Coordinates of C-alpha atoms in Angstrom, one line a residue:
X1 CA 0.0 0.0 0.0
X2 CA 0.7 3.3 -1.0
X3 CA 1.2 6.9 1.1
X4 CA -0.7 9.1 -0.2
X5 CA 0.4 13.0 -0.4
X6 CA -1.3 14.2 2.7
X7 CA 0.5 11.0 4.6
X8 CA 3.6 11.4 3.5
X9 CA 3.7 15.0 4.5
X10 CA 2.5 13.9 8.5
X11 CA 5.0 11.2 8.0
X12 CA 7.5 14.4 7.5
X13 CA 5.7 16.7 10.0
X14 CA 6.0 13.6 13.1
X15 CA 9.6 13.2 12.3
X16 CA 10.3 16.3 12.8
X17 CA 8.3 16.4 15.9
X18 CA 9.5 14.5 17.6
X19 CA 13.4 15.0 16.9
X20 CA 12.8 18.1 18.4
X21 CA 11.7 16.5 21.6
X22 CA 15.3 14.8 21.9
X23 CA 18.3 16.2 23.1
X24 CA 22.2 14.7 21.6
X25 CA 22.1 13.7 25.4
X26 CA 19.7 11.0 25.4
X27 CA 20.6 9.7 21.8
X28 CA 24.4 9.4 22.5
X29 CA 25.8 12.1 21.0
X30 CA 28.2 14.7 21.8
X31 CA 27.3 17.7 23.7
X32 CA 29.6 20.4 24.3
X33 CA 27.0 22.1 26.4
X34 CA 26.8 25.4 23.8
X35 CA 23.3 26.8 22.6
X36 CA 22.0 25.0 19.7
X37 CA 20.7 27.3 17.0
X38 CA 17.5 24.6 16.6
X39 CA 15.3 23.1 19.6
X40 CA 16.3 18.7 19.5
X41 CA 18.4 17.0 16.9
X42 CA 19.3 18.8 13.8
X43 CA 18.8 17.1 10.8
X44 CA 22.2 15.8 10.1
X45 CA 22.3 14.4 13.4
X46 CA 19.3 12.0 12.8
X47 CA 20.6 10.9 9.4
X48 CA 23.8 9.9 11.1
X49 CA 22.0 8.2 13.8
X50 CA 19.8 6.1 11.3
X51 CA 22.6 5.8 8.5
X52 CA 20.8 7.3 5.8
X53 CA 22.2 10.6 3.6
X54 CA 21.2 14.2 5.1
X55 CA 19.5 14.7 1.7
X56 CA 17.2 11.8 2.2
X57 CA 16.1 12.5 5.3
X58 CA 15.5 15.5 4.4
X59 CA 13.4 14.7 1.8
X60 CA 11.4 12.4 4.2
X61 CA 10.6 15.1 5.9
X62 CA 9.5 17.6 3.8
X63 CA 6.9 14.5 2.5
X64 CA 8.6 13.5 -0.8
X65 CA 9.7 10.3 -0.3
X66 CA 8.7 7.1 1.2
X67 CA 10.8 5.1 3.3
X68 CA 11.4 1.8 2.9
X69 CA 11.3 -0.8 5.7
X70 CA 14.7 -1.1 6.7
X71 CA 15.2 2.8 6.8
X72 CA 11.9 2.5 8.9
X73 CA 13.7 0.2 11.4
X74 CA 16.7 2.8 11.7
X75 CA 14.6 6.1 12.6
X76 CA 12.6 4.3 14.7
X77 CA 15.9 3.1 16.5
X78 CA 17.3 7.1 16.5
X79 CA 14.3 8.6 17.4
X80 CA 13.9 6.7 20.4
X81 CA 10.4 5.6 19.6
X82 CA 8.1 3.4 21.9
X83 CA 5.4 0.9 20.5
X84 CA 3.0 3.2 20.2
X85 CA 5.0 5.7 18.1
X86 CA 6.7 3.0 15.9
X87 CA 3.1 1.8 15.4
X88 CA 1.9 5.2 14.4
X89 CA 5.2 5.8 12.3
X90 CA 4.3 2.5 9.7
X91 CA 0.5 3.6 9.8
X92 CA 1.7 7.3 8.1
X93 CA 4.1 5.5 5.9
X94 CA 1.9 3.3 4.3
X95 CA 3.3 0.5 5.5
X96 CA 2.6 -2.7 7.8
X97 CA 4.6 -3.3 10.5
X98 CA 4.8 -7.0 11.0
X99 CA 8.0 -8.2 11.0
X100 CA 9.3 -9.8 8.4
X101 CA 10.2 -13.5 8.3
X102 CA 13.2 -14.2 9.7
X103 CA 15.2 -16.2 8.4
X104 CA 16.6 -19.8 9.9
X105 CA 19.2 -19.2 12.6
X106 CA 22.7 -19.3 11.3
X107 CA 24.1 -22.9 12.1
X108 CA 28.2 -23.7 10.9
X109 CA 28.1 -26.3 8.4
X110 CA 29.7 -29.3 9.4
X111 CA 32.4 -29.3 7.2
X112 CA 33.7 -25.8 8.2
X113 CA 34.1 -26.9 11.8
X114 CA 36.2 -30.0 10.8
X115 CA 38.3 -27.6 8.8
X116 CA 38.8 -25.7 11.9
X117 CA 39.6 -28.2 14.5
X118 CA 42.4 -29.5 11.9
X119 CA 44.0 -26.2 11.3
X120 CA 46.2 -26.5 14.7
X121 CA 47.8 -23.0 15.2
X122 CA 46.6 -21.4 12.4
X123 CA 43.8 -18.6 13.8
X124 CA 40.9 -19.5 11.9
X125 CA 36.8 -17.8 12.5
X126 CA 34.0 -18.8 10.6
X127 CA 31.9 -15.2 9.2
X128 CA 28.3 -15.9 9.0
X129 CA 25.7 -13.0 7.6
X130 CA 26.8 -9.3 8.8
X131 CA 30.4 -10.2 10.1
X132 CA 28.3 -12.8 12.8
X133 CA 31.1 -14.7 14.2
X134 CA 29.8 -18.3 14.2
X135 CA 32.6 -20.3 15.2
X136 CA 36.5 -20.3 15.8
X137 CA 39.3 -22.3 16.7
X138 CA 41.6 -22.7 19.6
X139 CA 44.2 -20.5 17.5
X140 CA 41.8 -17.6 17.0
X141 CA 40.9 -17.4 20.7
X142 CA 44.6 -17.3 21.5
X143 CA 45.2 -14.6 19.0
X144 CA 42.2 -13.0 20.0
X145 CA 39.8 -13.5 22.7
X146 CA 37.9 -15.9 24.3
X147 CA 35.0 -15.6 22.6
X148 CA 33.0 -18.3 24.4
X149 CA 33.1 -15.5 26.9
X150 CA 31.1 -13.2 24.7
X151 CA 27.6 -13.1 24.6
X152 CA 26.4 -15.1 21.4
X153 CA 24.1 -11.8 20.5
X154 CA 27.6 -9.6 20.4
X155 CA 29.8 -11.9 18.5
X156 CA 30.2 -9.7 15.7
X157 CA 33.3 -9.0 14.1
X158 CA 32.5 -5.4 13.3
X159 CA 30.3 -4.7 16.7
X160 CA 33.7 -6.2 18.3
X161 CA 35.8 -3.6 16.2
X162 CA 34.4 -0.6 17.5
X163 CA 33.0 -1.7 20.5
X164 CA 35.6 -3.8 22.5
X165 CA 38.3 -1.9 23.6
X166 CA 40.8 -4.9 24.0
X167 CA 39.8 -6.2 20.7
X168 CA 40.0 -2.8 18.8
X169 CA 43.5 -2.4 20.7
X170 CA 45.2 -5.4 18.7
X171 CA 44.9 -4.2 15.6
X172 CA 47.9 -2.4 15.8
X173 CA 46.4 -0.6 12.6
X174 CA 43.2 -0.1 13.5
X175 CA 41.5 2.1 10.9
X176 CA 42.6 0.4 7.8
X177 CA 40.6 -2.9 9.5
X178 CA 37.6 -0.9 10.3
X179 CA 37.0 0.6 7.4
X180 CA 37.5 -2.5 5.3
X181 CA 35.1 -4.4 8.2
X182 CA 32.8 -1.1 7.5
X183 CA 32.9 -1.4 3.5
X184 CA 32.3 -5.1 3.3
X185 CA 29.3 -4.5 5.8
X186 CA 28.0 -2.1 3.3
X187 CA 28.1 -4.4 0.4
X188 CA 26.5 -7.1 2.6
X189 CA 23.7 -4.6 2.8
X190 CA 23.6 -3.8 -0.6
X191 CA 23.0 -7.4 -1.4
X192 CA 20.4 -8.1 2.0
X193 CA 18.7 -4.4 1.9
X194 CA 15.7 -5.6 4.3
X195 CA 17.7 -7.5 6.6
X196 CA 16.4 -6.2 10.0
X197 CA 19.2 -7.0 12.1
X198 CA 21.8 -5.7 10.1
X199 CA 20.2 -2.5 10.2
X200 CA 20.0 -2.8 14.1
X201 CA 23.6 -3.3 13.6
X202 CA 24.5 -0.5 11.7
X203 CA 22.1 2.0 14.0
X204 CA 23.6 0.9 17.2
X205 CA 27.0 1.1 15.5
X206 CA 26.8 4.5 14.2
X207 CA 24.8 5.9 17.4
X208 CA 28.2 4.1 19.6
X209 CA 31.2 5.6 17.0
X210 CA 31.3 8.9 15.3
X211 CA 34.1 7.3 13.0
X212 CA 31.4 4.3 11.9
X213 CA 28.7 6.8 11.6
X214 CA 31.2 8.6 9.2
X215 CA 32.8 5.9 7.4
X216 CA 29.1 3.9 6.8
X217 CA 27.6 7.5 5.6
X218 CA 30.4 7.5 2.8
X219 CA 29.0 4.1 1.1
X220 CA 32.3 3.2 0.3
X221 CA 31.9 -0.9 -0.2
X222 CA 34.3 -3.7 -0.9
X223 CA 34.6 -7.4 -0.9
X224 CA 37.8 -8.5 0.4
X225 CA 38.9 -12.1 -0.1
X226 CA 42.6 -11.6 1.5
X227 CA 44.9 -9.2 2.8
X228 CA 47.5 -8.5 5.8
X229 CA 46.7 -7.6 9.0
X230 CA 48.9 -6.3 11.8
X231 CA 48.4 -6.8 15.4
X232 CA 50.0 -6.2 18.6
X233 CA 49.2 -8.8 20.9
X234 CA 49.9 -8.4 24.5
X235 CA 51.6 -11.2 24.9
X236 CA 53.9 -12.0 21.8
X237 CA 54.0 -8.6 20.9
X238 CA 53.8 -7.4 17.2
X239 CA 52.3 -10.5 14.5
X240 CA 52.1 -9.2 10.5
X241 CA 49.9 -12.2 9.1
X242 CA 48.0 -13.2 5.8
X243 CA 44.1 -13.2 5.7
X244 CA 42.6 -15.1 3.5
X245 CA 38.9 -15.6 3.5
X246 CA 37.3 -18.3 1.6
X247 CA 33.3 -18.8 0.6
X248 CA 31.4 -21.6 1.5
X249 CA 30.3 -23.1 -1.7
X250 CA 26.6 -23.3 -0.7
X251 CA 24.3 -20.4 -0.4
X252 CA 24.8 -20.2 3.5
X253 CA 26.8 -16.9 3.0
X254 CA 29.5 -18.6 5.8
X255 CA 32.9 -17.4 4.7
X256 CA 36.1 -19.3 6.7
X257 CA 38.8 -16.1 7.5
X258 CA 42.1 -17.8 8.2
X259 CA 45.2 -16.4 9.5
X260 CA 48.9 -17.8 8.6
X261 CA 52.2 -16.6 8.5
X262 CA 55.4 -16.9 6.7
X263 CA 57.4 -19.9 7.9
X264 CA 60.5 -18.7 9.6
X265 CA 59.3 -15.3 10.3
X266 CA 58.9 -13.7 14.2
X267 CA 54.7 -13.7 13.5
X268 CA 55.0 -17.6 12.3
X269 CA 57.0 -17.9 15.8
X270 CA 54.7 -15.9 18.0
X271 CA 52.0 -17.9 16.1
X272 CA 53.4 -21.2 17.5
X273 CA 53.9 -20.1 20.9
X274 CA 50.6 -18.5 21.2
X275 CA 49.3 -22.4 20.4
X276 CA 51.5 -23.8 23.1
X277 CA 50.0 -21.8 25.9
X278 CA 46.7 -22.7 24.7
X279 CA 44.8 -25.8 25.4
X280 CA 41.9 -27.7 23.7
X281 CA 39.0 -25.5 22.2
X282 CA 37.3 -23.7 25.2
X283 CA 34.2 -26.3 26.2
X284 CA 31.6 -23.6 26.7
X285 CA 31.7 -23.5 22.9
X286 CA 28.7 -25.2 21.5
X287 CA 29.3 -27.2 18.7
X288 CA 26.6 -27.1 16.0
X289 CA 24.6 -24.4 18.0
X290 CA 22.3 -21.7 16.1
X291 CA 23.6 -18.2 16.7
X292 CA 20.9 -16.1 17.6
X293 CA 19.5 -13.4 14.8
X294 CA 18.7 -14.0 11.1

């Protein structure tokens, strides 16, 4: 169903509404403290917060637009709306707000877990949809965390970027890996545009980190299939491996990121001692368990 004119311009007239009823305060944003030339959020700051361009928001709401689901999803996230409001936001865009079906919960294929158990010390995750890390190795958690320690809802390779101080300290450079984390996010959501998760993802991302909010707004995406990263692990000190990420052949979307390094080198050496200190995979991993989301 359609929204007709006169919706579309209450659609505009309620956003605006009720931005101005929010201070950068309660949304997470910087406040300096200094007077505001405009009462609430300005514009800008509500694209940001819902990872849509200034000049489409601003076109929602002056009433020209429509906005599709998943941008529904985000503004209803930034605007800090309750049921009611959310309920009344779908009505004036034309739109029903049942949920859409969610896809089965992400499970590892079997075959990707054997791989990983047999890779020793080589650091090895399996990436399901939006970066969701759905398994790992005993190498990976020695390179990088426990993850078994990490709520299954928050095991997300970019949330864990931006979010995790410890985790965001090992990569020695950290803004090359976020913003290649940041553009491959962006062409996962050019290619699943109504995924509702990944666009909780991306508002609680770019509400949390200006540089996110920044780096999603410039739509820069990529698929990356290998590179080098550099870390500077607190115990072995600094590693310079190869990452090479490798697609499930099936239509799972699973991708196996593994992490090796030159034979002979200080990062293969720091590599094996890491493994010695490290015993079997943790046994609060689940093997075969669903991780939660779609």
């Amino acid at each position: 169903m359609s929204a007709a004119p006169s919706r579309l311009s209450e659609f505009g007239d309620f956003l605006k509404a009720r931005r101005t009823e929010l201070t950068p305060r309660e949304v997470g944003l910087p406040d300096n403290g200094a007077p505001r030339r405009v009462t609430g959020l300005r514009r800008e700051e509500v694209a940001q917060l819902a990872a849509i361009s200034v000049d489409y928001y601003t076109r929602l709401e002056q009433g020209r637009v429509r906005a599709s689901a998943s941008v529904l999803v985000t503004l209803a996230r930034a605007l800090r709306l309750d049921d009611d409001q959310q309920t009344y936001l779908y009505e004036l865009a034309g739109k029903s707000r049942a949920r859409p079906r969610r896809r089965q919960p992400q499970r590892v294929r079997p075959a990707m877990r054997r791989l990983l158990d047999r890779l020793g010390e080589t650091p090895a995750l399996v990436l399901g949809r939006r970066m969701d890390i759905l398994d790992w190795n005993a190498g990976a958690s020695a390179l990088f965390t426990d993850f078994a320690r990490i709520p299954a809802s928050h095991r997300n390779y970019v949330r864990l970027l931006f979010a995790e101080p410890a985790f965001r300290a090992l990569h020695s450079d950290w803004e090359s890996a976020a913003r290649t984390a940041v553009a491959s996010l962006r062409m996962e959501a050019a290619q699943n545009p109504d995924d509702p998760d990944l666009a909780v993802l991306v508002g609680e991302l770019s509400m949390r980190d200006p540089d996110f909010r920044a780096w999603w707004a410039s739509h820069h995406a990529a698929s990356v299939g290998y590179g080098t990263k550099h870390y500077r692990h607190p115990l072995v000190g600094v590693l310079t491996l190869d990452c090479d990420i490798w697609t499930s052949p099936d239509d799972s979307g699973q991708r196996l990121m593994v992490l090796t390094a030159e034979p002979g080198t200080p990062s293969h050496e720091a590599l094996r001692i890491l493994a010695s200190w490290t015993a079997e995979p943790s046994a609060a991993r689940a093997p075969g368990g669903p991780t939660p989301g779609a």
